[in-house]
Coordinates of C-alpha atoms in Angstrom, one line a residue:
M772 CA 44.4 42.8 -14.3
T773 CA 45.8 39.5 -13.0
I774 CA 43.8 37.2 -10.8
H775 CA 46.3 37.9 -8.1
S776 CA 45.6 41.6 -8.2
V777 CA 41.9 40.9 -8.3
V778 CA 42.1 38.8 -5.0
I779 CA 44.2 41.6 -3.4
Q780 CA 41.7 44.2 -4.2
K781 CA 39.0 41.9 -2.9
L782 CA 41.0 41.7 0.4
L783 CA 41.5 45.4 0.7
S784 CA 37.8 46.1 0.0
T785 CA 36.9 44.0 3.2
N786 CA 39.3 46.1 5.4
A787 CA 41.0 42.9 6.4
H788 CA 44.4 44.7 6.3
L789 CA 43.5 46.8 9.2
G790 CA 44.7 45.4 12.5
R791 CA 44.3 46.6 16.0
R792 CA 46.3 49.4 17.7
V793 CA 48.4 47.0 19.7
A794 CA 50.6 44.6 17.6
E795 CA 52.4 41.8 19.4
H796 CA 56.1 41.2 18.4
H797 CA 55.4 37.8 16.9
F798 CA 52.7 39.4 14.5
K799 CA 55.0 41.8 13.0
I800 CA 56.0 39.3 10.3
Y801 CA 52.6 39.9 8.8
S802 CA 52.5 43.7 9.1
I803 CA 54.2 46.5 7.0
G804 CA 53.8 49.2 9.5
S805 CA 51.1 51.3 11.2
R806 CA 49.0 54.2 10.4
N807 CA 47.2 56.4 12.9
G808 CA 48.0 54.0 15.6
M809 CA 46.5 51.0 13.7
T810 CA 48.6 48.0 12.4
I811 CA 48.5 47.5 8.6
I812 CA 48.6 43.8 7.6
D813 CA 50.5 42.9 4.4
S814 CA 47.8 41.8 1.9
E815 CA 50.5 39.6 0.0
K816 CA 51.2 37.6 3.1
Q817 CA 47.4 37.5 3.8
L818 CA 46.8 35.9 0.5
I819 CA 49.6 33.3 1.0
C820 CA 48.0 32.4 4.3
L821 CA 44.6 31.9 2.8
R822 CA 46.0 29.8 -0.1
N823 CA 47.8 27.5 2.6
A824 CA 44.7 27.2 4.8
C825 CA 42.4 26.4 1.7
S826 CA 45.0 23.8 0.4
F827 CA 45.0 22.2 3.7
I828 CA 41.2 22.1 3.8
G829 CA 41.0 20.8 0.3
E830 CA 43.4 17.9 1.2
L831 CA 41.2 16.9 4.2
V832 CA 38.2 17.1 2.0
R833 CA 39.8 14.5 -0.3
Q834 CA 40.3 12.2 2.7
R835 CA 36.6 12.7 3.8
A836 CA 37.8 14.2 7.0
R837 CA 35.5 15.6 9.7
F838 CA 35.3 19.4 10.4
I839 CA 34.1 21.6 13.2
F840 CA 33.4 25.2 12.5
V841 CA 33.7 27.4 15.6
N842 CA 32.3 30.9 15.9
T843 CA 31.9 33.1 18.9
N844 CA 30.5 36.0 17.2
T845 CA 26.8 36.0 16.5
L846 CA 27.2 38.4 13.6
F847 CA 28.8 35.6 11.5
D848 CA 26.1 32.9 12.4
E849 CA 24.0 33.3 9.2
I850 CA 27.2 33.3 7.0
I851 CA 28.4 30.1 8.5
D852 CA 25.0 28.4 8.4
Q853 CA 24.8 29.1 4.7
M854 CA 28.2 27.7 4.2
T855 CA 27.7 24.5 6.0
Q856 CA 24.4 23.9 4.2
T857 CA 26.1 24.4 0.8
I858 CA 29.1 22.1 1.5
G859 CA 26.9 19.5 3.2
C860 CA 28.6 19.7 6.6
R861 CA 26.7 19.8 10.0
N862 CA 27.2 23.1 11.9
D863 CA 28.2 21.5 15.1
T864 CA 27.7 23.6 18.3
S865 CA 28.9 20.9 20.7
W866 CA 32.1 22.8 21.3
R867 CA 30.1 25.4 23.4
L868 CA 30.3 22.9 26.1
G869 CA 33.7 23.1 27.9
G870 CA 35.8 19.9 27.6
F871 CA 33.7 18.6 24.7
L872 CA 37.1 17.1 23.3
T873 CA 39.3 16.4 26.2
N874 CA 36.6 15.0 28.5
S875 CA 34.8 13.1 25.7
S876 CA 36.2 9.8 26.8
S877 CA 33.8 9.6 29.7
P878 CA 30.0 10.3 30.0
R879 CA 29.0 13.5 31.2
K880 CA 25.7 14.3 32.9
F881 CA 24.0 17.7 33.1
R882 CA 20.9 17.9 35.4
G883 CA 18.6 20.8 35.6
R884 CA 15.3 21.4 37.2
N885 CA 13.2 20.3 34.4
K886 CA 15.4 18.1 32.2
K887 CA 18.3 15.6 32.4
L888 CA 20.9 15.5 29.6
N889 CA 23.3 12.5 29.3
L890 CA 26.1 13.2 26.8
T891 CA 28.6 10.6 25.8
A892 CA 31.8 10.7 23.6
I893 CA 31.7 12.5 20.3
Q894 CA 33.9 11.6 17.4
P895 CA 36.8 14.0 17.4
P896 CA 37.2 16.0 14.3
D897 CA 40.1 16.1 11.9
C898 CA 40.2 19.8 11.7
V899 CA 38.8 22.8 13.7
V900 CA 38.2 26.0 11.7
I901 CA 37.8 29.1 14.0
F902 CA 36.3 32.3 12.5
D903 CA 36.7 34.4 15.7
T904 CA 39.6 33.3 17.7
D905 CA 38.5 34.4 21.1
R906 CA 41.3 34.0 23.6
K907 CA 38.8 32.9 26.2
S908 CA 37.5 30.0 24.2
S909 CA 38.7 26.7 25.4
V910 CA 38.4 25.2 21.9
I911 CA 41.9 26.1 20.9
Q912 CA 43.4 24.6 24.1
E913 CA 41.6 21.4 23.7
A914 CA 42.4 20.9 20.2
A915 CA 45.9 21.7 20.6
K916 CA 46.1 19.1 23.6
L917 CA 44.7 16.4 21.2
Q918 CA 46.9 17.6 18.4
I919 CA 44.0 18.4 16.2
P920 CA 45.1 21.0 13.5
I921 CA 43.4 24.4 13.8
V922 CA 42.6 26.9 10.9
G923 CA 41.8 30.2 12.4
L924 CA 41.8 34.0 11.9
V925 CA 44.4 35.8 14.0
D926 CA 44.6 39.5 14.8
S927 CA 47.6 41.7 15.8
S928 CA 46.8 41.6 19.5
M929 CA 46.7 37.8 19.9
P930 CA 49.1 36.5 22.6
L931 CA 51.9 34.2 21.7
D932 CA 50.6 31.3 23.7
I933 CA 47.4 31.2 21.7
Y934 CA 49.0 32.1 18.4
K935 CA 51.5 29.1 18.7
K936 CA 48.5 26.6 18.8
I937 CA 47.0 27.6 15.5
T938 CA 48.4 25.4 12.7
Y939 CA 47.3 27.6 9.8
P940 CA 46.8 31.1 11.0
V941 CA 45.1 33.7 8.6
P942 CA 46.0 37.3 9.7
A943 CA 43.1 39.5 9.2
K944 CA 40.5 41.8 10.8
D945 CA 37.6 39.7 11.8
S946 CA 35.0 41.9 9.9
V947 CA 31.7 40.6 8.5
Q948 CA 33.0 41.2 5.0
F949 CA 36.1 39.2 5.4
V950 CA 34.4 36.3 7.1
Y951 CA 32.0 36.3 4.2
L952 CA 35.0 36.2 1.8
F953 CA 36.7 33.4 3.8
C954 CA 33.6 31.3 3.9
N955 CA 33.1 31.7 0.3
L956 CA 36.7 30.5 -0.4
I957 CA 36.0 27.4 1.9
T958 CA 32.9 26.8 0.1
K959 CA 34.4 26.8 -3.3
T960 CA 37.3 24.6 -2.1
F961 CA 34.8 22.0 -0.7
L962 CA 32.7 21.8 -3.8
Y963 CA 35.8 21.7 -6.2
E964 CA 37.3 18.8 -4.2
Q965 CA 34.0 17.0 -3.9
R966 CA 33.5 17.2 -7.7
R967 CA 37.2 15.8 -8.2
L968 CA 36.4 13.0 -5.7
N969 CA 33.1 12.1 -7.4
A970 CA 34.9 12.1 -10.7
A971 CA 37.8 10.0 -9.3
M972 CA 35.3 7.5 -7.9
G973 CA 33.6 7.3 -11.4
A974 CA 37.0 6.6 -13.0
S975 CA 38.0 4.0 -10.5
A976 CA 34.6 2.3 -10.8
I977 CA 35.6 1.4 -14.4
A978 CA 38.7 -0.4 -13.2
K979 CA 37.1 -2.0 -10.0
P980 CA 34.1 -4.3 -10.5
E981 CA 32.9 -4.0 -6.9
I982 CA 32.8 -0.1 -7.2
R983 CA 31.1 -0.3 -10.5
E984 CA 28.4 -2.5 -9.1
E985 CA 27.7 0.0 -6.2
V986 CA 27.5 2.8 -8.7
E987 CA 25.0 0.8 -10.7
Q988 CA 22.9 0.1 -7.7
L989 CA 22.7 3.8 -6.9
D990 CA 21.9 4.5 -10.4
K991 CA 19.0 2.0 -10.2
I992 CA 17.6 3.6 -7.1
K993 CA 17.5 7.0 -8.8
T994 CA 15.6 5.8 -11.7
V995 CA 12.9 3.7 -9.8
G996 CA 9.4 5.1 -10.1
K997 CA 7.3 6.1 -7.2
D998 CA 5.2 3.1 -7.4
K999 CA 8.2 0.8 -7.6
I1000 CA 11.0 -0.1 -5.2
Y1001 CA 14.6 -1.5 -5.6
V1002 CA 15.1 -4.6 -3.6
L1003 CA 18.7 -5.7 -2.8
P1004 CA 19.1 -9.3 -1.3
Y1005 CA 20.7 -9.4 2.0
E1006 CA 23.2 -11.9 0.8
R1007 CA 24.6 -9.4 -1.6
L1008 CA 25.7 -7.1 1.1
E1009 CA 29.4 -6.9 1.8
P1010 CA 30.4 -8.8 5.1
A1011 CA 31.2 -6.6 8.1
S1012 CA 34.8 -6.1 8.8
E1013 CA 36.4 -8.7 11.1
D1014 CA 38.3 -6.0 12.9
A1015 CA 36.4 -5.3 16.1
T1016 CA 37.8 -1.7 16.2
E1017 CA 36.3 -0.9 12.8
T1018 CA 33.0 -2.5 13.9
K1019 CA 33.0 -0.4 17.0
Q1020 CA 33.6 2.8 15.0
L1021 CA 30.6 1.9 12.7
L1022 CA 28.2 0.9 15.5
D1023 CA 29.1 4.2 17.4
K1024 CA 27.3 6.1 14.6
L1025 CA 24.0 4.2 15.4
V1026 CA 21.0 5.1 17.4
V1027 CA 18.1 2.6 18.0
L1028 CA 14.6 4.2 18.2
K1029 CA 11.8 2.0 19.2
F1030 CA 8.1 2.8 19.1
N1031 CA 6.0 1.7 22.0
G1032 CA 2.6 2.6 20.8
N1033 CA 1.1 -0.8 20.3
L1034 CA -1.2 -2.1 23.0
G1035 CA -1.8 -5.9 23.5
S1036 CA -5.6 -5.5 23.5
D1037 CA -5.8 -7.6 20.3
M1038 CA -4.4 -10.5 22.2
G1039 CA -6.4 -9.8 25.3
F1040 CA -3.4 -8.2 27.1
S1041 CA -4.1 -5.1 29.2
G1042 CA -0.7 -3.4 28.9
P1043 CA 1.6 -2.4 26.1
K1044 CA 2.7 -5.2 23.8
S1045 CA 6.3 -4.5 24.6
A1046 CA 5.6 -5.7 28.2
L1047 CA 4.2 -9.0 27.1
E1048 CA 6.2 -12.0 28.4
V1049 CA 7.5 -14.1 25.6
C1050 CA 10.3 -16.3 26.6
N1051 CA 12.0 -17.6 29.8
G1052 CA 10.2 -14.9 31.9
L1053 CA 11.4 -12.1 29.7
T1054 CA 9.2 -9.5 28.0
C1055 CA 9.6 -8.2 24.4
L1056 CA 11.2 -5.1 25.7
D1057 CA 13.7 -7.1 28.0
L1058 CA 15.0 -8.9 24.9
V1059 CA 15.5 -5.8 22.9
V1060 CA 17.4 -4.1 25.8
N1061 CA 19.5 -7.1 26.3
H1062 CA 20.2 -7.5 22.8
I1063 CA 21.6 -3.9 22.4
E1064 CA 23.5 -4.2 25.7
S1065 CA 25.2 -7.4 24.5
I1066 CA 26.2 -5.7 21.3
N1067 CA 27.7 -2.8 23.2
S1068 CA 29.4 -5.2 25.6
K1069 CA 30.9 -7.3 22.7
Y1070 CA 32.4 -4.3 20.7
G1071 CA 32.8 -1.8 23.4
C1072 CA 30.5 0.6 21.6
N1073 CA 27.9 2.9 22.7
I1074 CA 24.5 2.4 21.0
P1075 CA 21.8 4.3 22.9
L1076 CA 18.3 2.9 22.9
L1077 CA 15.5 5.6 22.6
M1078 CA 11.9 4.7 23.3
M1079 CA 9.0 6.8 22.3
N1080 CA 5.8 6.0 24.5
T1081 CA 2.3 7.2 24.1
P1082 CA 0.4 8.3 27.0
S1083 CA -1.5 5.0 27.1
T1084 CA 1.8 2.8 27.1
H1085 CA 4.2 5.1 29.1
D1086 CA 3.5 3.6 32.6
G1087 CA 3.7 -0.1 31.5
I1088 CA 7.1 0.7 29.6
M1089 CA 8.5 2.4 32.7
K1090 CA 7.7 -0.5 35.0
V1091 CA 9.6 -2.9 32.7
L1092 CA 12.6 -0.5 32.6
E1093 CA 12.9 -0.7 36.4
K1094 CA 14.8 -3.9 35.7
H1095 CA 17.3 -2.1 33.6
P1096 CA 18.9 0.7 35.7
N1097 CA 22.2 2.5 34.7
K1098 CA 21.8 1.6 31.0
N1099 CA 22.0 4.0 28.1
I1100 CA 18.1 4.1 27.7
H1101 CA 16.1 7.2 27.1
T1102 CA 12.4 7.6 26.9
F1103 CA 10.2 10.4 25.7
T1104 CA 6.4 10.7 25.5
Q1105 CA 4.5 11.6 22.4
S1106 CA 2.2 14.7 23.0
Q1107 CA -1.5 14.2 23.3
R1108 CA -2.1 16.4 20.4
Q1109 CA 0.2 14.4 18.1
Q1110 CA -1.3 11.2 19.3
E1111 CA -4.7 12.5 18.4
N1112 CA -3.4 13.3 14.9
I1113 CA -2.1 9.8 14.5
E1114 CA -5.5 8.2 15.5
D1115 CA -7.2 10.3 13.1
M1116 CA -4.8 9.2 10.3
L1117 CA -5.1 5.6 11.2
E1118 CA -9.0 5.8 11.3
S1119 CA -8.9 7.5 7.9
R1120 CA -6.6 4.8 6.5
T1121 CA -9.0 2.0 7.7
L1122 CA -11.8 3.7 5.8
N1123 CA -9.7 4.2 2.7
K1124 CA -7.4 1.7 1.3
S1125 CA -3.8 2.4 2.2
S1126 CA -1.5 3.2 -0.6
A1127 CA 1.5 1.0 -1.1
Q1128 CA 3.9 3.8 0.1
E1129 CA 2.0 4.1 3.4
K1130 CA 2.5 0.3 3.9
L1131 CA 6.3 0.7 3.6
Y1132 CA 6.8 3.9 5.5
P1133 CA 4.8 4.9 8.8
S1134 CA 2.7 8.0 8.3
N1135 CA 3.6 9.3 11.8
L1136 CA 7.2 9.6 11.4
L1137 CA 7.2 13.4 11.5
D1138 CA 5.3 13.3 14.8
V1139 CA 7.8 10.9 16.2
F1140 CA 10.8 13.0 15.3
L1141 CA 9.1 16.2 16.4
S1142 CA 8.5 14.7 19.8
L1143 CA 12.2 13.6 19.9
N1144 CA 13.3 17.1 19.0
S1145 CA 11.0 18.9 21.5
S1146 CA 12.2 16.5 24.3
G1147 CA 15.7 17.9 23.8
K1148 CA 17.3 14.5 23.1
L1149 CA 18.0 15.0 19.3
E1150 CA 20.8 17.7 19.7
P1151 CA 22.9 15.6 22.0
L1152 CA 22.8 12.7 19.5
I1153 CA 24.1 15.0 16.8
S1154 CA 26.8 16.2 19.0
Q1155 CA 28.0 12.6 19.8
G1156 CA 28.4 12.0 15.9
K1157 CA 25.4 9.8 15.5
E1158 CA 24.6 9.4 11.9
Y1159 CA 21.9 6.7 11.5
F1160 CA 18.6 5.8 13.3
L1161 CA 17.3 2.2 13.4
L1162 CA 13.6 2.5 13.7
L1163 CA 11.7 -0.5 15.3
Q1164 CA 8.0 -0.1 14.7
S1165 CA 6.9 -3.5 15.9
E1166 CA 7.9 -6.3 18.4
N1167 CA 10.6 -8.0 16.3
L1168 CA 12.6 -10.0 18.6
A1169 CA 15.4 -11.1 16.1
E1170 CA 18.9 -9.5 16.1
V1171 CA 18.0 -6.4 14.5
V1172 CA 21.3 -4.4 15.0
D1173 CA 23.3 -5.6 12.0
P1174 CA 26.6 -3.9 11.2
K1175 CA 26.4 -5.5 7.6
I1176 CA 23.4 -3.4 6.7
L1177 CA 24.7 -0.2 8.4
N1178 CA 28.0 -0.5 6.7
H1179 CA 26.3 -0.8 3.3
L1180 CA 24.1 2.3 3.9
I1181 CA 27.0 4.5 5.0
K1182 CA 29.3 3.4 2.3
N1183 CA 26.7 4.0 -0.4
S1184 CA 25.2 7.1 1.1
I1185 CA 21.7 5.8 1.3
E1186 CA 19.5 8.0 3.5
H1187 CA 16.6 5.7 4.1
C1188 CA 16.0 2.0 3.7
V1189 CA 13.2 -0.4 4.7
E1190 CA 13.5 -4.2 5.3
V1191 CA 11.1 -6.4 3.5
M1192 CA 10.3 -10.1 3.5
P1193 CA 11.5 -12.4 0.6
T1194 CA 9.1 -12.5 -2.3
T1195 CA 9.3 -13.2 -5.9
S1196 CA 6.0 -11.9 -7.1
G1197 CA 5.9 -8.7 -9.0
T1198 CA 9.4 -8.9 -10.1
E1199 CA 10.2 -7.1 -13.5
E1200 CA 12.9 -7.7 -16.0
T1201 CA 15.9 -5.5 -15.2
S1202 CA 19.5 -5.3 -16.4
L1203 CA 20.7 -6.7 -13.0
P1204 CA 20.5 -10.5 -12.5
P1205 CA 18.0 -11.5 -9.9
Q1206 CA 20.5 -12.5 -7.4
E1207 CA 22.0 -8.9 -7.5
G1208 CA 18.8 -6.8 -7.1
R1209 CA 15.4 -6.3 -8.8
I1210 CA 12.7 -3.7 -9.1
Q1211 CA 9.3 -4.6 -7.8
S1212 CA 6.0 -3.0 -7.3
K1213 CA 5.6 -1.7 -3.7
E1214 CA 2.2 -3.8 -3.7
H1215 CA 4.2 -7.0 -3.9
V1216 CA 6.5 -6.5 -0.9
K1217 CA 5.9 -6.8 2.8
S1218 CA 7.6 -4.4 5.2
I1219 CA 8.7 -6.0 8.5
N1220 CA 8.4 -2.6 10.1
T1221 CA 12.2 -2.2 10.5
M1222 CA 13.5 1.1 8.9
W1223 CA 16.9 2.9 8.7
M1224 CA 17.2 6.6 8.5
S1225 CA 20.3 9.0 8.2
M1226 CA 20.6 11.8 10.6
S1227 CA 20.5 14.3 7.6
C1228 CA 17.4 12.7 6.4
V1229 CA 15.8 13.4 9.9
E1230 CA 17.0 17.0 9.9
R1231 CA 15.4 17.5 6.4
L1232 CA 12.2 15.9 7.6
L1233 CA 12.1 18.4 10.5
Q1234 CA 12.6 21.2 8.2
R1235 CA 9.6 20.3 6.2
S1236 CA 7.3 20.0 9.2
D1237 CA 5.3 23.0 8.2
L1238 CA 4.9 22.1 4.5
G1239 CA 2.1 19.5 4.8
F1240 CA 4.3 16.5 5.0
T1241 CA 3.2 13.0 3.8
S1242 CA 5.4 9.9 3.6
S1243 CA 4.5 9.3 -0.1
K1244 CA 5.9 12.7 -0.9
F1245 CA 9.1 12.6 1.2
F1246 CA 10.2 9.0 0.4
D1247 CA 10.1 9.3 -3.3
R1248 CA 13.0 7.0 -4.0
A1249 CA 12.5 3.7 -2.2
F1250 CA 15.3 1.3 -1.4
A1251 CA 14.8 -1.9 0.4
I1252 CA 16.7 -4.9 1.6
D1253 CA 15.4 -8.5 1.2
T1254 CA 15.6 -9.7 4.8
P1255 CA 16.0 -13.4 5.5
W1256 CA 13.6 -15.2 7.7
S1257 CA 16.1 -15.4 10.6
R1258 CA 15.9 -11.5 11.1
Y1259 CA 12.1 -11.5 11.6
L1260 CA 10.6 -12.9 14.8
P1261 CA 7.3 -10.9 15.3
V1262 CA 4.9 -11.0 18.1
E1263 CA 1.6 -10.4 16.5
R1264 CA -0.5 -13.3 17.6
T1265 CA -0.6 -16.1 20.2
S1266 CA 0.6 -18.5 17.6
D1267 CA 3.8 -16.4 17.6
L1268 CA 4.0 -17.0 21.4
L1269 CA 3.7 -20.7 20.8
I1270 CA 6.9 -20.6 18.7
L1271 CA 8.9 -18.3 21.0
Q1272 CA 8.0 -20.1 24.2
S1273 CA 8.6 -23.6 22.8
D1274 CA 11.9 -25.5 22.7
L1275 CA 12.6 -24.0 19.1
Y1276 CA 14.1 -20.9 20.7
T1277 CA 16.2 -20.1 23.7
S1278 CA 17.5 -16.7 25.2
V1279 CA 21.2 -16.6 25.1
E1280 CA 23.0 -13.3 26.1
G1281 CA 20.1 -11.1 25.0
S1282 CA 19.3 -12.9 21.7
L1283 CA 16.9 -15.6 20.8
V1284 CA 18.9 -18.6 19.5
R1285 CA 17.3 -21.2 17.3
N1286 CA 17.5 -24.8 18.3
A1287 CA 20.2 -26.4 16.1
A1288 CA 18.4 -29.6 16.1
R1289 CA 15.7 -28.2 13.6
A1290 CA 16.6 -29.1 9.9
N1291 CA 14.0 -26.9 8.3
P1292 CA 15.4 -23.3 7.8
K1293 CA 12.0 -21.9 8.4
D1294 CA 9.9 -21.8 11.5
P1295 CA 6.7 -23.9 11.4
S1296 CA 3.4 -22.5 10.2
I1297 CA 0.9 -22.4 13.1
E1298 CA -2.7 -21.3 12.9
L1299 CA -4.7 -21.3 16.2
G1300 CA -8.3 -20.7 16.3
P1301 CA -10.1 -17.8 18.1
E1302 CA -10.3 -20.0 21.3
F1303 CA -6.6 -19.4 21.6
G1304 CA -6.7 -15.6 20.7
N1305 CA -6.5 -14.3 24.2
V1306 CA -3.4 -14.7 26.1
D1307 CA -5.0 -16.0 29.2
D1308 CA -6.9 -18.5 27.2
F1309 CA -3.7 -19.5 25.4
H1310 CA -2.0 -20.3 28.6
S1311 CA -4.9 -22.2 30.2
R1312 CA -5.3 -24.5 27.2
F1313 CA -1.7 -25.5 27.1
K1314 CA -0.5 -27.1 30.4
S1315 CA 2.9 -26.8 28.9
I1316 CA 4.2 -25.7 25.5
P1317 CA 4.7 -28.6 23.1
S1318 CA 7.9 -29.6 21.5
I1319 CA 7.8 -28.3 17.9
I1320 CA 11.4 -28.9 16.7
E1321 CA 10.2 -31.2 14.0
L1322 CA 6.9 -29.6 13.3
D1323 CA 6.1 -28.3 9.8
S1324 CA 2.7 -27.0 10.2
L1325 CA -0.1 -26.9 12.9
K1326 CA -3.7 -25.9 12.6
V1327 CA -6.0 -26.0 15.6
T1328 CA -9.7 -25.0 15.7
G1329 CA -12.4 -25.6 18.2
D1330 CA -12.4 -26.5 22.0
V1331 CA -8.9 -28.2 22.0
W1332 CA -6.8 -28.6 25.2
F1333 CA -3.1 -29.8 25.4
G1334 CA -1.5 -31.8 28.2
T1335 CA 2.0 -31.6 29.5
G1336 CA 5.0 -32.9 27.6
T1337 CA 3.3 -33.3 24.2
T1338 CA 5.3 -33.5 21.0
L1339 CA 4.2 -32.3 17.6
K1340 CA 5.9 -33.4 14.3
G1341 CA 5.4 -33.0 10.6
K1342 CA 1.9 -31.8 9.6
V1343 CA -0.8 -31.8 12.4
S1344 CA -4.4 -30.7 12.1
I1345 CA -6.8 -30.7 15.1
A1346 CA -10.4 -29.6 14.6
A1347 CA -13.0 -30.0 17.2
R1348 CA -16.7 -29.9 16.0
P1349 CA -19.0 -27.4 17.7
G1350 CA -20.1 -28.7 21.1
M1351 CA -17.2 -31.2 21.2
K1352 CA -14.0 -31.1 23.2
I1353 CA -10.7 -32.6 22.4
V1354 CA -8.0 -33.2 25.0
I1355 CA -4.4 -34.1 24.1
P1356 CA -3.1 -36.5 26.8
D1357 CA 0.1 -35.9 28.7
G1358 CA 3.2 -37.1 26.9
M1359 CA 1.3 -37.7 23.6
E1360 CA 3.3 -37.5 20.3
L1361 CA 1.3 -36.4 17.2
K1362 CA 3.1 -37.0 13.9
N1363 CA 1.4 -36.2 10.5
R1364 CA -2.1 -36.5 12.2
I1365 CA -5.6 -35.3 11.3
I1366 CA -7.8 -35.3 14.5
T1367 CA -11.5 -34.4 14.4
S1368 CA -12.7 -36.2 17.6
Q1369 CA -11.3 -37.6 20.8
S1370 CA -11.6 -41.1 19.3
D1371 CA -8.9 -40.2 16.6
I1372 CA -6.2 -39.8 19.2
G1373 CA -6.2 -43.6 19.8
G1374 CA -5.1 -44.3 16.2
P1375 CA -3.1 -42.7 13.5
S1376 CA -4.7 -40.9 10.6
S1377 CA -2.5 -40.1 7.6
L1378 CA -2.7 -36.5 6.1

C-alpha cells in the first residue's frame, strides 16, 4: 500500500469527506456528489489542498514568520494548545477582541467596574490559520483587508464572499478527528522545517565567521556549570542598526518592569527610594520615566513602563506619578501575603550566607510575576507582541534601555541575562580569548540588579509556580554581559547623591549626561562618614554641592562642613578628630590635600 493510499484512508477514517446537506455552487469543485442528502467531498482533492497548505506553512516557517491560530470551537482547544506548545508558538487569543488587526494602529481602552485595560498595537501576523471558519468571526474580514494570507478549513455551506477571502482552503468536515490530523500535519511541518533551518544555520556558520562565533558563544553557555557564569564583554555586542525603523521594531518588543520595593530608610528618607530627589529637582522615578519617554519619542516606539509597588511604597510612588499623566505607565501592587513571604526570605538570607546564584537573580521573581499575572496586565502585553522584559531592581539612573543588548538577546535566542560590573578576578582559561568572553565563578561577579527575561521564560516560570521554585534551580545556565561603568549610576548612599547633584552630571532629555570636561572615564571615589549618612544631614553640611569635575577621590570623616562654591580636585582627605569641627570656607579650592584640623586649611599638605 502506498503512502498516498494510507493518507487517503486516514482522511476517510476522520469522516472529513462528509459535508453538510447544503452545498454552495462554488464548493462543487471539491465534491463528487451526494448521498442521503449529504455532500461527499473528494478525498483526492482534500489531500492536494492539505499538501498546498502545509507547503505554504513550511515556507513561512523557513522565513521565521509569525502565526496566529484561530479557533472558535472549544472542543479543539486542547488539541491546539498541545500543537502550539510542541512547535514553540504562542497560542495568541487576542483575535477574540474585534478589530485586533485593523484597529491596531491606535490605542484602545477598555474600562470596567473593577479594572482598566489599555491595549496598544500588536505586531500583525504573517499568516492566520483558522480551524473553525465561523462566518460570524471578524478575523477573516480583518485579515483579508490587511492582505494577510489565511489557511482555513471550509465546509460545503460556506458563502462565496467568505470563501474567496481564504488563501489556502482545506475542504473538510470540522470534526475533532480531522482537526487532530490537521494539527498533527502542521506540527510535523514545523518540526521538519525547524530542523532544516537549524542545520542550514550550522552549515552557514562554517562559512561565516560572525555566525560561527555566535554558535560558539551559545555552546559555551550550555556547558557552563551551575557555579560558573559566562560573561560577554559589552564591546563584543554587535552595534544596533542605524535604521530607525528597524530599531523601532526591536524596541516595540520590550517591556520595562521596575521594582519599587526599596525604602529610603537607610539614608534617613521616610518614603520610597524612587521618590528621592537626586538631580535638578527630579526624583529617581522622574529620571526613569523621562528616559523611557525620550526613547519612545526618538524612535516612535511604544515601550510600556510597569511598576510593581509594595504596600509600603505605593502611596509615595503614586504621588510622583501625578507629574506624569497620559503616559504609558502601569502600576500594580504586590499582595500582602507575597510581601510577607519575601520578608521571610530576606530574613533567612541575612542569617545564612547567600549563595552566589541568589546574588545574581532575585529570589522574589516568581512573586513579582504572579502579582503581574493576577493584576491582569500580563495577557495584554502578550497580545501586543512583547517578547522581552527589562527588570530594574534598584535605582540605576543610567540609560538602561539599550537596543544593542536587546538585539543580541533576540538574535541568539537568549532567554535570560544579567548585567554585571567589570572584573578580572576569578577568570579561568577558556578556548575563547579574554576580549571575546570568559567563564567566571559567580562569587567573583557583581550584579548591578539589571536583568533581561524573555516572555517565554516568564511563562515557563509561572507554570512552575506550584513546584517549589527557587532561582538557583530555574536559572541553571547563567549568561551575563560585562557592563561598562557608564551604564551604572546607582543611588545607594549619600555619596552617590554628591556625584549626581554636582556639576559632573546634568539632566538632558530624560538622561543624565556626563560633563565632557572630565578626562577620567570613571567617576570619583567618594567616602562620606556616618555624619553624612542621613539625607537631611547631608544637605545641611553642604551649603552647595562642590565642583568635582577634576576630583579623583574624596574621604570625609568627622564633624566637617562645606561652604558655597568649593572646588575639589585630585585626591582629598578631610578627617576631623573627635570633639573638633572643620569648616571649609566659601569659594575654597582643595587639590591633593590632607586636612585633619582647621589650621590645615591655611596651607597645602601633599598627599
